[in-house]
Amino acid sequence: MSDQIKNQQNQAEKWFRELRNQMVGAIQKLDGSTFIEEEWNRPGGGGGLMSILKGDIFEKVGVNISTVHGEFSEEFRGNMPGTEEDSRFWASGISVVAHMKNPRIAAAHFNTRYITTKGKQWFGGGCDLTPAIPEQLETDNFHDGLKRTCDQHDDNYYFQFKKQCDDYFFLKHRGEPRGVGGIFFDYIDKNFAKDLSFIKDTGQYFINFLIENVKRKKDFEFNKDDLEALSKKRSRYVEFNLLYDRGTLFGLKTGGNIDAILMSMPPNAKWD
Amino acid sequence: MSDQIKNQQNQAEKWFRELRNQMVGAIQKLDGSTFIEEEWNRPGGGGGLMSILKGDIFEKVGVNISTVHGEFSEEFRGNMPGTEEDSRFWASGISVVAHMKNPRIAAAHFNTRYITTKGKQWFGGGCDLTPAIPEQLETDNFHDGLKRTCDQHDDNYYFQFKKQCDDYFFLKHRGEPRGVGGIFFDYIDKNFAKDLSFIKDTGQYFINFLIENVKRKKDFEFNKDDLEALSKKRSRYVEFNLLYDRGTLFGLKTGGNIDAILMSMPPNAKWD
């Protein structure tokens, strides 16, 4: 591997760790509860740090960072760019899922990853909101901020990545979207420094939005019906994760760490 | 289609309806609550009757019968015996899933179906238990009765079908069985009259076991920890249905009736 790519891996990994520390710190400070941390190793190479908080405002937040490397099995090799001649890969990433106690605050999800193979290196990721009880101001705030963030980097990003998010977070069997969208992107590989700058900005934007949104809404009143609506919305979250989410299915099929893979599951769910 | 096969379809369908009425009647009588019924039509041909009871003893029971016909899409054609020359099929079946309020009573599942294609006609189905808090007596009673039922028809059935059940109801990603097993079979096509007799006996056995088991255990005491154990076990039920269950995935991919397909989902679930 070239020194240049090694250097890029280090920069990406270092920033994922910094963002993780920022997120964990900001959420702990707001909630007053503490994350429980667990390191894990991947038998095939690498590992990660899983952090879970069950708090007073945040019902369940999972923050996972991992850096893994190894070889893609024959099954996945064909799907991964740049692995035609050499099946080795390196991947580092961060994922965050926050399920809230107050049913009037949307669940929030963020993830980003940097993947390198012999022939290609790229960023992927995104963030989106899943409210049980949608609030126009929350949805607008989130999208307005995402658009501002994207527009600083490329005029086409917001429009393109919003569409990709809507297409991805869709429950085909029900013909309904999982939530109110956000952005979703993959194979970002224009220029490492510029790409990393975009990735950093989305991460900073997400944590700022999450904290400000929770501060604004944490004392909103709610009733039993709102809690019912939350439990039912969470069943759609479960259905999406187990039926469609590529990361979840990839992880379960390749023998990943179960707790880390299913960290994004809501704490509970109800079916009608 | 030959008159003989038409006659066999009628016999199978008639019995599924009779068993459905028996099950619904026996469960209503024991619980004191009433099933809500909903007929549905399949755009491609046929339809069914979905019945749901949310009662005092039975937290959620779904009983679904359906008779559908049409043509398999190219995707599924290759997987279905007897469809090489003619992709038309006819299928009738019944499925029952009972989730109990008392966490010390196992959830119970039964289903059977008769499928005919140009080149083949067969029965498939099975039944199994998923206790949150396993009780040896319950497990033994269930398996002893299944063995007696199977042994009346074929000395190999119980051993063979128990193994197929254990293999099928297994959560590979967790390396754990869904429950305590039962029997699971497919492509039963020795002799229609004898096969139907076996199918009838398994259905009668299941409903008798379900009612007697619930009568025996409905007043068992339980505490908050037992309810927690139930909610957690139900998360495994959800994971199985959405990740592995062939009927569920087939139904969702082929645009089946969502409510009928997801009727088997537990009323709620918790993830750690």
Coordinates of C-alpha atoms in Angstrom, one line a residue:
Chain A
M1 CA 0.0 0.0 0.0
S2 CA 1.3 3.5 -0.9
D3 CA 2.3 5.9 1.9
Q4 CA -0.3 8.3 0.5
I5 CA -3.2 5.9 1.1
K6 CA -1.8 4.9 4.5
N7 CA -1.8 8.6 5.4
Q8 CA -5.4 9.0 4.2
Q9 CA -6.5 6.1 6.2
N10 CA -4.9 7.6 9.3
Q11 CA -6.5 11.0 8.7
A12 CA -10.0 9.4 8.3
E13 CA -9.6 7.1 11.2
K14 CA -8.3 9.9 13.5
W15 CA -11.2 12.1 12.6
F16 CA -13.8 9.4 13.2
R17 CA -12.3 9.0 16.7
E18 CA -12.4 12.7 17.3
L19 CA -16.0 12.9 16.1
R20 CA -16.9 9.9 18.3
N21 CA -15.4 11.6 21.4
Q22 CA -17.2 14.9 20.6
M23 CA -20.6 13.1 20.2
V24 CA -20.2 11.0 23.3
G25 CA -19.1 14.1 25.3
A26 CA -22.0 16.3 24.1
I27 CA -24.7 13.6 24.6
Q28 CA -23.4 12.8 28.1
K29 CA -23.3 16.4 29.1
L30 CA -26.9 17.0 27.9
D31 CA -28.3 13.8 29.3
G32 CA -26.4 13.6 32.6
S33 CA -25.9 9.8 32.0
T34 CA -22.8 7.9 31.1
F35 CA -22.0 5.8 28.1
I36 CA -21.0 2.2 28.7
E37 CA -18.1 1.3 26.5
E38 CA -17.1 -2.1 25.1
E39 CA -14.1 -2.8 22.8
W40 CA -14.4 -5.7 20.4
N41 CA -12.1 -7.5 18.1
R42 CA -12.9 -8.9 14.7
P43 CA -11.5 -12.4 14.2
G44 CA -10.6 -11.6 10.6
G45 CA -8.7 -8.4 11.5
G46 CA -9.4 -5.1 13.3
G47 CA -12.0 -4.2 15.8
G48 CA -14.0 -1.4 17.3
L49 CA -15.3 0.5 20.2
M50 CA -19.1 0.3 20.9
S51 CA -20.6 2.8 23.3
I52 CA -24.2 2.7 24.6
L53 CA -26.0 5.2 26.7
K54 CA -29.4 4.6 28.2
G55 CA -30.3 7.9 29.7
D56 CA -33.1 10.2 30.9
I57 CA -33.5 12.1 27.7
F58 CA -31.9 9.7 25.2
E59 CA -33.6 6.4 25.7
K60 CA -30.9 4.6 23.8
V61 CA -27.9 6.0 21.9
G62 CA -25.3 3.8 20.3
V63 CA -22.1 5.2 19.0
N64 CA -19.8 2.7 17.2
I65 CA -16.4 3.2 15.7
S66 CA -14.5 0.5 14.0
T67 CA -11.5 -0.1 11.8
V68 CA -11.4 -3.5 10.1
H69 CA -9.4 -5.1 7.3
G70 CA -9.2 -8.4 5.6
E71 CA -10.2 -10.0 2.4
F72 CA -13.7 -10.0 0.8
S73 CA -15.2 -13.4 0.3
E74 CA -16.0 -14.5 -3.2
E75 CA -19.7 -13.6 -2.5
F76 CA -19.0 -9.9 -1.9
R77 CA -15.9 -9.4 -4.0
G78 CA -17.8 -8.6 -7.2
N79 CA -19.9 -5.9 -5.5
M80 CA -16.9 -3.9 -4.2
P81 CA -15.1 -1.5 -6.5
G82 CA -11.4 -2.0 -7.0
T83 CA -11.4 -5.7 -5.8
E84 CA -11.2 -7.3 -9.2
E85 CA -7.5 -8.2 -8.9
D86 CA -7.0 -8.1 -5.1
S87 CA -9.8 -8.9 -2.7
R88 CA -8.2 -7.1 0.3
F89 CA -9.9 -4.2 1.9
W90 CA -9.5 -1.7 4.7
A91 CA -12.6 0.1 6.2
S92 CA -13.0 2.6 9.0
G93 CA -16.2 4.2 10.1
I94 CA -18.5 5.7 12.7
S95 CA -22.2 5.2 13.2
V96 CA -24.6 6.9 15.6
V97 CA -28.2 6.1 16.3
A98 CA -30.2 8.0 18.9
H99 CA -33.7 6.8 20.0
M100 CA -35.4 9.4 22.2
K101 CA -37.6 9.0 25.3
N102 CA -39.8 11.9 24.3
P103 CA -41.9 10.6 21.3
R104 CA -42.1 14.1 19.9
I105 CA -38.3 14.2 19.2
A106 CA -37.3 12.3 16.0
A107 CA -34.8 9.4 16.2
A108 CA -31.6 10.4 14.5
H109 CA -29.1 8.4 12.5
F110 CA -25.6 9.3 11.2
N111 CA -22.9 7.2 9.7
T112 CA -19.8 7.6 7.6
R113 CA -17.0 5.3 6.5
Y114 CA -13.8 5.4 4.5
I115 CA -13.1 2.3 2.5
T116 CA -9.9 1.4 0.6
T117 CA -9.3 -1.4 -1.8
K118 CA -6.5 -2.1 -4.3
G119 CA -8.2 -0.1 -7.0
K120 CA -10.3 2.5 -5.2
Q121 CA -10.7 4.6 -2.1
W122 CA -13.9 6.3 -1.1
F123 CA -16.2 7.8 1.5
G124 CA -19.8 6.8 2.1
G125 CA -22.4 7.7 4.6
G126 CA -25.3 9.9 5.4
C127 CA -27.8 11.0 8.1
D128 CA -31.5 11.0 8.4
L129 CA -34.4 11.6 10.9
T130 CA -37.2 9.2 11.8
P131 CA -39.9 11.0 13.8
A132 CA -42.9 9.1 15.2
I133 CA -44.8 12.4 15.3
P134 CA -43.4 14.6 12.5
E135 CA -42.9 18.3 13.2
Q136 CA -42.5 20.6 10.3
L137 CA -40.1 22.8 12.1
E138 CA -37.8 19.9 13.0
T139 CA -37.9 18.5 9.4
D140 CA -37.2 21.9 7.9
N141 CA -34.4 22.8 10.3
F142 CA -32.7 19.5 9.6
H143 CA -33.0 19.8 5.8
D144 CA -32.1 23.5 5.7
G145 CA -29.0 22.8 7.6
L146 CA -28.0 19.9 5.5
K147 CA -28.5 21.9 2.3
R148 CA -26.3 24.7 3.7
T149 CA -23.6 22.2 4.6
C150 CA -23.8 20.4 1.2
D151 CA -23.8 23.7 -0.8
Q152 CA -20.5 24.7 0.7
H153 CA -18.9 21.7 -1.1
D154 CA -20.9 21.1 -4.3
D155 CA -24.1 22.6 -5.6
N156 CA -25.4 19.2 -6.7
Y157 CA -24.7 17.3 -3.4
Y158 CA -27.9 18.2 -1.5
F159 CA -30.3 17.5 -4.3
Q160 CA -28.5 14.3 -5.3
F161 CA -27.9 12.9 -1.8
K162 CA -31.4 13.8 -0.6
K163 CA -32.9 11.7 -3.4
Q164 CA -30.6 8.8 -2.6
C165 CA -31.7 9.0 1.0
D166 CA -35.4 8.9 0.1
D167 CA -34.8 6.0 -2.3
Y168 CA -32.8 4.0 0.3
F169 CA -34.9 4.6 3.5
F170 CA -38.1 3.3 1.9
L171 CA -40.1 0.2 3.1
K172 CA -41.1 -1.3 -0.2
H173 CA -43.4 -3.9 1.3
R174 CA -45.4 -1.1 2.9
G175 CA -44.9 1.5 0.3
E176 CA -43.9 4.0 2.9
P177 CA -40.7 6.0 3.8
R178 CA -39.0 5.2 7.0
G179 CA -38.8 8.8 8.1
V180 CA -38.4 12.3 6.7
G181 CA -35.1 11.7 5.0
G182 CA -31.8 13.5 5.0
I183 CA -28.8 12.7 2.9
F184 CA -27.2 9.4 1.8
F185 CA -24.1 9.1 -0.3
D186 CA -21.5 6.5 -1.5
Y187 CA -18.4 6.3 -3.6
I188 CA -17.3 9.9 -2.9
D189 CA -13.8 10.0 -4.3
K190 CA -13.1 13.3 -6.0
N191 CA -10.2 14.5 -3.9
F192 CA -9.3 13.2 -0.5
A193 CA -8.7 16.5 1.2
K194 CA -11.9 18.0 -0.2
D195 CA -13.9 14.9 0.5
L196 CA -12.7 14.6 4.1
S197 CA -13.6 18.3 4.5
F198 CA -17.2 17.5 3.3
I199 CA -17.4 14.5 5.6
K200 CA -16.2 16.5 8.6
D201 CA -18.7 19.2 7.9
T202 CA -21.6 16.7 7.8
G203 CA -20.5 15.1 11.1
Q204 CA -20.2 18.5 12.8
Y205 CA -23.5 19.5 11.4
F206 CA -25.2 16.3 12.6
I207 CA -24.0 16.6 16.2
N208 CA -24.9 20.3 16.4
F209 CA -28.4 19.6 15.0
L210 CA -28.9 16.7 17.3
I211 CA -28.0 18.6 20.5
E212 CA -29.9 21.8 19.6
N213 CA -33.0 19.8 18.5
V214 CA -33.1 17.8 21.7
K215 CA -32.5 21.0 23.8
R216 CA -35.4 22.7 22.0
K217 CA -37.8 19.8 22.3
K218 CA -36.9 17.8 25.4
D219 CA -39.6 19.3 27.6
F220 CA -42.4 19.0 25.0
E221 CA -45.4 17.4 26.6
F222 CA -46.6 14.0 25.4
N223 CA -49.3 11.5 26.2
K224 CA -50.0 7.8 26.1
D225 CA -51.1 8.0 22.4
D226 CA -47.8 9.6 21.5
L227 CA -45.9 6.8 23.2
E228 CA -48.0 4.3 21.2
A229 CA -47.2 6.1 18.0
L230 CA -43.5 5.9 19.0
S231 CA -43.6 2.1 19.6
K232 CA -45.4 1.6 16.3
K233 CA -43.0 3.8 14.3
R234 CA -40.1 1.8 15.9
S235 CA -41.6 -1.4 14.4
R236 CA -41.0 0.1 11.0
Y237 CA -37.4 0.9 12.0
V238 CA -36.9 -2.8 12.9
E239 CA -38.5 -3.9 9.7
F240 CA -36.2 -1.6 7.7
N241 CA -33.0 -2.7 9.5
L242 CA -33.7 -6.4 9.2
L243 CA -35.2 -6.5 5.7
Y244 CA -33.3 -3.8 3.8
D245 CA -30.3 -2.2 5.6
R246 CA -27.2 -3.2 3.7
G247 CA -24.9 -2.7 6.6
T248 CA -27.0 -4.8 8.9
L249 CA -27.4 -7.7 6.4
F250 CA -23.7 -7.5 5.3
G251 CA -22.7 -7.6 9.0
L252 CA -24.9 -10.5 9.9
K253 CA -23.9 -12.5 6.8
T254 CA -20.2 -12.0 7.4
G255 CA -20.2 -12.9 11.1
G256 CA -19.7 -9.4 12.4
N257 CA -20.1 -8.4 16.0
I258 CA -23.9 -8.9 16.7
D259 CA -24.1 -6.3 19.4
A260 CA -22.4 -3.6 17.2
I261 CA -24.5 -4.5 14.2
L262 CA -27.8 -4.5 16.1
M263 CA -26.8 -1.4 18.1
S264 CA -29.1 0.6 15.9
M265 CA -32.2 -1.3 16.8
P266 CA -34.8 0.6 18.8
P267 CA -35.1 -0.4 22.5
N268 CA -38.6 -1.6 21.9
A269 CA -41.3 -1.9 19.2
K270 CA -44.9 -2.7 18.8
W271 CA -46.8 -4.3 15.9
D272 CA -50.5 -3.7 15.4
Chain B
M1 CA -56.3 -29.8 -14.6
S2 CA -57.5 -33.3 -13.9
D3 CA -60.6 -33.9 -11.9
Q4 CA -58.6 -35.9 -9.5
I5 CA -56.3 -33.0 -8.6
K6 CA -59.3 -30.6 -8.5
N7 CA -60.9 -33.0 -6.0
Q8 CA -57.8 -33.1 -3.9
Q9 CA -57.6 -29.3 -3.9
N10 CA -61.2 -29.2 -2.7
Q11 CA -60.6 -31.8 0.1
A12 CA -57.5 -29.9 1.3
E13 CA -59.1 -26.5 1.2
K14 CA -62.2 -27.8 2.9
W15 CA -60.2 -29.3 5.8
F16 CA -58.1 -26.1 6.2
R17 CA -61.4 -24.2 6.6
E18 CA -62.8 -26.7 9.1
L19 CA -59.5 -26.6 11.2
R20 CA -59.6 -22.8 11.1
N21 CA -63.2 -22.9 12.5
Q22 CA -62.2 -25.4 15.2
M23 CA -59.2 -23.3 16.2
V24 CA -61.1 -20.0 16.3
G25 CA -63.9 -21.6 18.2
A26 CA -61.7 -23.3 20.8
I27 CA -59.5 -20.2 21.4
Q28 CA -62.5 -17.9 21.7
K29 CA -64.2 -20.2 24.2
L30 CA -61.1 -20.4 26.4
D31 CA -60.2 -16.7 26.2
G32 CA -63.7 -15.2 26.3
S33 CA -62.7 -12.7 23.6
T34 CA -63.7 -12.5 20.0
F35 CA -61.7 -12.7 16.8
I36 CA -61.8 -9.8 14.4
E37 CA -62.1 -11.1 10.8
E38 CA -61.0 -9.6 7.6
E39 CA -61.3 -11.0 4.1
W40 CA -58.7 -10.0 1.6
N41 CA -58.3 -10.6 -2.1
R42 CA -55.0 -11.2 -3.9
P43 CA -54.8 -9.1 -7.1
G44 CA -53.1 -12.0 -8.9
G45 CA -55.9 -14.4 -8.0
G46 CA -57.6 -15.8 -4.9
G47 CA -57.6 -14.4 -1.4
G48 CA -58.0 -15.3 2.2
L49 CA -59.6 -14.8 5.6
M50 CA -57.4 -13.2 8.3
S51 CA -58.6 -13.5 12.0
I52 CA -57.0 -11.7 14.9
L53 CA -57.8 -12.1 18.6
K54 CA -56.4 -9.8 21.3
G55 CA -57.6 -11.4 24.5
D56 CA -57.1 -11.8 28.2
I57 CA -55.1 -15.0 28.0
F58 CA -54.0 -14.9 24.4
E59 CA -52.2 -11.6 23.9
K60 CA -52.4 -11.9 20.1
V61 CA -53.5 -14.9 18.0
G62 CA -53.6 -14.7 14.3
V63 CA -55.3 -17.4 12.2
N64 CA -55.0 -17.0 8.5
I65 CA -56.4 -19.2 5.7
S66 CA -55.9 -18.5 2.1
T67 CA -56.3 -20.0 -1.3
V68 CA -54.4 -18.4 -4.1
H69 CA -53.5 -19.2 -7.7
G70 CA -51.6 -17.7 -10.5
E71 CA -48.2 -17.9 -12.2
F72 CA -44.8 -17.9 -10.6
S73 CA -42.6 -15.1 -11.7
E74 CA -39.3 -16.1 -13.4
E75 CA -37.5 -15.4 -10.1
F76 CA -39.4 -18.1 -8.2
R77 CA -40.2 -20.5 -11.1
G78 CA -36.9 -22.4 -10.8
N79 CA -37.4 -23.0 -7.1
M80 CA -40.8 -24.6 -7.4
P81 CA -41.1 -28.3 -8.3
G82 CA -43.2 -29.1 -11.3
T83 CA -43.1 -25.6 -12.8
E84 CA -40.5 -26.3 -15.5
E85 CA -43.0 -26.5 -18.4
D86 CA -45.9 -24.5 -16.9
S87 CA -45.5 -21.8 -14.3
R88 CA -49.1 -21.9 -13.0
F89 CA -49.7 -22.9 -9.3
W90 CA -52.5 -23.3 -6.9
A91 CA -51.9 -23.1 -3.1
S92 CA -54.1 -23.3 -0.1
G93 CA -53.1 -23.2 3.5
I94 CA -53.6 -22.3 7.1
S95 CA -51.3 -20.6 9.6
V96 CA -51.7 -20.0 13.3
V97 CA -49.5 -18.0 15.7
A98 CA -50.4 -17.5 19.3
H99 CA -48.5 -15.1 21.5
M100 CA -49.5 -15.4 25.2
K101 CA -49.9 -12.8 27.9
N102 CA -48.4 -15.1 30.6
P103 CA -44.7 -15.2 29.9
R104 CA -44.5 -18.7 31.3
I105 CA -46.6 -20.1 28.4
A106 CA -44.7 -20.7 25.2
A107 CA -45.7 -19.0 21.9
A108 CA -47.0 -21.6 19.5
H109 CA -47.0 -21.7 15.7
F110 CA -48.6 -24.1 13.3
N111 CA -49.0 -23.9 9.5
T112 CA -49.7 -26.3 6.7
R113 CA -50.3 -25.8 3.0
Y114 CA -51.2 -27.9 -0.1
I115 CA -49.6 -26.7 -3.3
T116 CA -50.2 -28.0 -6.8
T117 CA -48.3 -27.3 -10.0
K118 CA -48.4 -28.9 -13.4
G119 CA -45.9 -31.6 -12.5
K120 CA -46.3 -32.0 -8.7
Q121 CA -48.7 -31.8 -5.7
W122 CA -47.5 -31.7 -2.2
F123 CA -48.2 -30.8 1.5
G124 CA -45.8 -28.8 3.6
G125 CA -46.0 -27.3 7.1
G126 CA -45.1 -27.9 10.7
C127 CA -45.5 -26.6 14.2
D128 CA -43.1 -25.4 16.9
L129 CA -43.0 -23.8 20.3
T130 CA -41.0 -20.6 21.4
P131 CA -41.0 -20.3 25.2
A132 CA -39.5 -17.2 26.8
I133 CA -39.0 -19.3 30.0
P134 CA -38.7 -22.9 28.9
E135 CA -40.5 -25.5 31.1
Q136 CA -39.3 -29.1 30.7
L137 CA -42.8 -30.5 31.1
E138 CA -44.2 -28.3 28.4
T139 CA -41.4 -29.1 26.0
D140 CA -41.7 -32.8 26.7
N141 CA -45.5 -32.9 26.4
F142 CA -45.3 -31.2 23.1
H143 CA -42.6 -33.4 21.6
D144 CA -44.1 -36.6 23.1
G145 CA -47.4 -35.9 21.5
L146 CA -45.8 -35.0 18.2
K147 CA -43.9 -38.2 18.2
R148 CA -47.1 -40.2 18.9
T149 CA -48.9 -38.4 16.1
C150 CA -46.1 -38.9 13.6
D151 CA -45.5 -42.6 14.5
Q152 CA -49.1 -43.4 13.6
H153 CA -48.2 -42.5 10.0
D154 CA -44.5 -43.2 9.4
D155 CA -41.7 -44.4 11.8
N156 CA -39.3 -41.9 10.2
Y157 CA -41.4 -38.8 10.3
Y158 CA -40.8 -37.6 13.8
F159 CA -37.0 -38.0 13.7
Q160 CA -36.7 -36.5 10.3
F161 CA -39.2 -33.6 10.7
K162 CA -37.9 -32.7 14.2
K163 CA -34.4 -32.3 12.7
Q164 CA -35.7 -30.2 9.8
C165 CA -37.5 -28.0 12.4
D166 CA -34.3 -27.6 14.4
D167 CA -32.4 -26.7 11.3
Y168 CA -35.0 -24.2 10.1
F169 CA -35.8 -22.3 13.3
F170 CA -32.3 -21.3 14.0
L171 CA -30.9 -17.8 14.2
K172 CA -27.6 -18.2 12.4
H173 CA -26.3 -14.7 13.3
R174 CA -26.7 -15.4 17.0
G175 CA -26.0 -19.1 16.9
E176 CA -29.1 -19.9 18.8
P177 CA -32.4 -21.8 18.2
R178 CA -35.6 -19.7 18.0
G179 CA -37.4 -22.0 20.5
V180 CA -37.6 -25.6 21.6
G181 CA -38.5 -27.0 18.1
G182 CA -41.3 -29.2 16.9
I183 CA -41.7 -30.6 13.4
F184 CA -41.2 -29.1 10.0
F185 CA -41.8 -30.8 6.7
D186 CA -42.2 -30.1 3.0
Y187 CA -42.8 -32.0 -0.3
I188 CA -45.0 -34.6 1.3
D189 CA -46.4 -36.4 -1.7
K190 CA -46.6 -40.2 -1.1
N191 CA -50.4 -40.7 -1.4
F192 CA -52.9 -38.0 -1.1
A193 CA -55.4 -39.8 1.2
K194 CA -52.7 -40.9 3.6
D195 CA -50.9 -37.6 3.4
L196 CA -54.1 -35.7 4.2
S197 CA -54.7 -38.0 7.1
F198 CA -51.2 -37.1 8.5
I199 CA -51.8 -33.4 8.0
K200 CA -55.2 -33.7 9.7
D201 CA -53.7 -35.4 12.7
T202 CA -51.0 -32.8 13.1
G203 CA -53.6 -30.1 13.0
Q204 CA -55.8 -31.8 15.5
Y205 CA -52.9 -32.5 17.7
F206 CA -51.7 -28.9 17.6
I207 CA -55.1 -27.4 18.6
N208 CA -55.5 -30.0 21.4
F209 CA -52.0 -29.3 22.8
L210 CA -52.4 -25.6 22.6
I211 CA -55.7 -25.5 24.5
E212 CA -54.6 -28.1 27.2
N213 CA -51.3 -26.4 27.7
V214 CA -52.9 -23.0 28.1
K215 CA -55.5 -24.4 30.5
R216 CA -52.7 -26.0 32.6
K217 CA -50.5 -22.9 32.7
K218 CA -52.8 -19.8 32.4
D219 CA -52.7 -19.1 36.2
F220 CA -49.0 -19.6 36.6
E221 CA -47.6 -16.7 38.6
F222 CA -45.1 -14.4 36.9
N223 CA -43.2 -11.2 37.8
K224 CA -41.6 -8.2 36.0
D225 CA -38.4 -10.1 35.2
D226 CA -40.5 -12.8 33.4
L227 CA -42.2 -10.1 31.3
E228 CA -38.8 -8.7 30.4
A229 CA -37.7 -12.2 29.4
L230 CA -40.8 -12.4 27.2
S231 CA -40.1 -9.1 25.5
K232 CA -36.5 -10.0 24.8
K233 CA -37.5 -13.5 23.4
R234 CA -39.9 -11.7 21.1
S235 CA -37.1 -9.7 19.6
R236 CA -35.6 -13.0 18.5
Y237 CA -38.9 -14.0 17.0
V238 CA -38.9 -10.7 15.0
E239 CA -35.4 -11.2 13.9
F240 CA -36.2 -14.8 12.7
N241 CA -39.3 -13.7 10.8
L242 CA -37.7 -10.8 9.0
L243 CA -34.2 -12.3 8.4
Y244 CA -35.0 -16.0 7.6
D245 CA -38.6 -17.0 7.4
R246 CA -39.2 -18.1 3.8
G247 CA -42.9 -17.5 3.9
T248 CA -42.5 -14.0 5.2
L249 CA -39.8 -13.0 2.7
F250 CA -41.6 -14.7 -0.2
G251 CA -44.8 -12.8 0.7
L252 CA -43.1 -9.4 1.1
K253 CA -41.2 -9.8 -2.2
T254 CA -44.3 -10.9 -4.2
G255 CA -46.5 -8.2 -3.0
G256 CA -48.7 -10.3 -0.7
N257 CA -51.1 -8.9 1.9
I258 CA -48.9 -7.1 4.4
D259 CA -51.2 -7.6 7.4
A260 CA -51.6 -11.4 6.7
I261 CA -47.9 -11.8 6.2
L262 CA -46.9 -10.0 9.3
M263 CA -49.7 -11.5 11.4
S264 CA -47.1 -13.7 13.0
M265 CA -45.2 -10.8 14.5
P266 CA -45.3 -10.6 18.2
P267 CA -47.3 -7.7 19.6
N268 CA -44.1 -6.1 21.0
A269 CA -40.4 -6.7 21.4
K270 CA -37.4 -5.4 23.2
W271 CA -33.8 -5.2 22.3
D272 CA -31.0 -5.0 24.9

